[in-house]
Amino acid sequence: MSLGLGYWNLVQESVTQNKAVGFEEVGAVNQCCDGIQFCLEPALASGAMWSADEIAELCYLHYRTRLPKQGKPDPDREWTSLAAVVKVESSTQREVLASPGNLQVTKEVVAMGTGTKCIGQNKMRKTGDILNDSHAEIVAKRSFQRYLLHQMWLAASHQQCSIFIPGTETGKWKLKPNTIFVFFSSHTPCGDASIIPISEPENQLSKPVTGDDAAGQSERRSNHDHLGPEDKRKSEKTASNHIIKRMKTDDDGYFSVIPEDLTVQQVSVKREDDTNPKSCECSADMQTANKETGLGRPKVVDVYRTGAKCVPGELGDARIPGLGYHCVGLLRVKPGRGDRTCSMSCSDKLARWNVLGCQGALLMHFLQYPVYLSAIVVGKCPYSQEAMRRAIVERCQHISFLPDGFVPQEVKLLQSDLRFEHSRQAIQEVQTNSKTKLVPCSAAISWSAVPEQPLDVTSDGFRQGTTKKRIGSHQSRSKICKVELFHTFQKLVTSISQEDLPDTLRLQYG
């Protein structure tokens, strides 16, 4: 790498100062082009050549201009979440050598998804023709897989516009070294990453509830609504033992006063059915923060709630009002209205992608290395860098004995100051004086940078407008459901001759 940089500086100096470069130097530069490109990759991934606001602005513009009105929320009464994958590409080696002082970086949205819903376990189908999980992050990731399958077809067809180049093994490909992918989400992923401390300065008695805090309170209410009768009684009984006063401020905001003894009690309190002594390690970081609180440092008084439920049979939340409500670091499933879901939280899925990549098992047949996300950008909303890192990076960073090429990633985590126009917080601010109840939009939009039918609008896991009689038909399927992605993969395999296929996909005779 140092050799590549050395000759790169030589070429740059020669071009800018009109100096001649000998054949030996040019040959050395050609040999070290990989080193030059390798030096650009960390800069691309670190965000040195782009900003979180640029990524957010690009995604919001794409949402406004490239997605139709169909599937978007009615801003008078609905809200939704947005997620996308952005391709960030630096100049190619040839372009860098031709114009060393003019390094270009291009950004393009290649996949996008909206949605907030998830079907219950009783609606799941073995045929794979329904979308189980329509949260925006998952819709965007599946749309991204569709994009990757198309790019692999371009590569196998020997078209230069593909993001893939030949690998070292027959039938295997790898991502171009000047290309990375950035994941954008308008809101903190549900699950562990959404368990965010709420702080107040120690020298103040209270903190008025802001729009974002109101969103957190809304999550708490919905979380309570999802509890069963027995759990509700336990929750209410616990709450009665720890009185939390809500006091009104001059500007009609509210703040909570948390009893001081609650932080002491939360360590020893466990759920009745929980026998694991580590069940409430969740609050250790927050307790430490409170113990170390000094003059001017914020004091943690509560946490934002997540509606995602702990995986059945595993450790559970203590549900103590205040700091001890949640246990952090646990696997969770998305909440469902009545019928429990089997879909893992978005935090858990992002953590998995950070180890296994976003390409999926089918496309991995063609890849020498997984396709990882280099960065995750979150829009303006309640956010904690520590919670994001804990949920997406730290929980899986010690995993070992993985197949060749698979490595837990140190994905870059960033937040933008730009808010999504159809987020719950944005709609709440606009509809402050309205008596209309805000509800999540029932539709989900999928968009992929592919030439054929890039757009898909679904509801309840099927294409919007599907009647009960049409369920199971080809017309009812989303382009990103399991069976449709599998059919796309099959077409890719059949378009390639046997001798050009990877070993794992060749027909074995004898």
Steps between C-alpha positions, in 0.01 A plus 500: 500500500784740580660421162172578326468828685860591426461457127158661514660813649766484228241490223294777662806720532604425141160590360452817703856621432520376138786265582570195285441153644727223374383159380626334817296732715189451285544123521534519875188716522304249293615222732397703804159617382339253736693665782377843395140382491545321830604833653179663375270234647548594868437866412177403323382283788592750772283773353797723420361545148132531594291609798201356686289797393592444134387138522174596675428782255559270202261239642230757581527643148471152350193434715333822386582474129533131411231337713134545404226631725357147519625336819606824668322608821216749516681783686176602672481176697783258410875466537761251377870413517753517217816301431736481204834371374730754335787403272804723550756472224837668465684565175643194329874440495523621140308820581716563806817472294356719224388775740674454838391833643132447425377202699130449432256320729156407373205405720196312373197349672484139379227367731227652713220385728225644714276327753423435866301174498574133565264204455416263785618140510159366398521686167841361405505270196735212414477593132714812557261724306429747781714770660526407867677819603413835341699731726682755282848365580406148392318614185807706404736209560291257293478765226880521521526123449292537185742769380801277576348209305457728198858628534623140510311429178671801339839370614433145376387651168841677480348847515744758640235701684476238777625566853666155498835394354639144461641337813785252519279189483299375204150641502573725798474879503587782737395860552698767318756649741379856439141422609341495846140494625347725766176403673258777593207481742275792586458366853700299752450126430241332721626269773821539699623814319180682603558452875645848542571679829301817570714752684448820694766738633569433868465866587143502366201340666334414175509492123196602292372232267596580142349367181752218499422418863133489414585240238674300769195527723286383209724193469454434872123518468497268200732264684257485792215437256682194367531337844280209596252539789734337753799710389289817514400426859866439594606820327230707668571342839871581466420853389286554808794408723722761334301820462610711203358850513424685177509873558392771263743774397425859402518420128245216527772236479540218749788348685547190709645491849661162562543387862868484596466156661392348169856484371600303809212256479521419130802269533334246720152501348428216257197367323333220691571246225862605454758295685812628325702728731612704198145596409538863598855571391320725257518804726868476595613764251227739604570444868868569443406817314290612795768415758761692302273796439688818578428870476359581156476138392155378394325261735323200350142497628320259264530307174308508177293186461507257209189307406713200401448205736773276642532165323276243677694271733792741537568774756222755536458868586458590867232759407581719799383856428792724412856385434439136581220442252711332231797265498742587222690270264216246470356351183150625426210439264286772345169573673172389346140601557362188668676240285866479609761539226804282429704781343811611686541869580677727251788542750553123504484474121748785449735328745470181295568681172807656660645149531348310206459778245188618313522277192312197636589131476403460132716778359791392722549208257637756254697718740854466628422733792173615662357842414522700822362840591780751562286746695154542652347848509193576713277804444406755764316318780570373854847349460786364707840419353568262790172314451556469124853370546391256771212366293663474157874459561589391852252213541663306215859624493635193681348244262765268358532179293328666203548382139776663296423860413250556781619744769299706754521857371578831669221677314505880521200637695384855431196721554363771274338824617236470228159359588280291274192698396260209560650378829275475804674795668469722191130422453435553873650848487286597200186350652551645851150641528325222310275255685551235230683193628827440319552143376784326314450467125383149411685488166865427428691619194792311346727656236808350335738639237405233246360548147187283535224590746720687749202599716281291727225610740376243750255475787471210747787327319338494154479749217266781587149432371528120518167340589468182708408310184826608328732408788745237378494620139808633326342847481468518881872460569745773583818500291702471822320206660701178545360311203544793258862557606560125456355509148729794417794294629392201288494717187851621582630144534340378176643799307856386575672206331596202717875559469462860624294412806659478847574148625207505742251545215641267235318180419696208640518187283620152583 
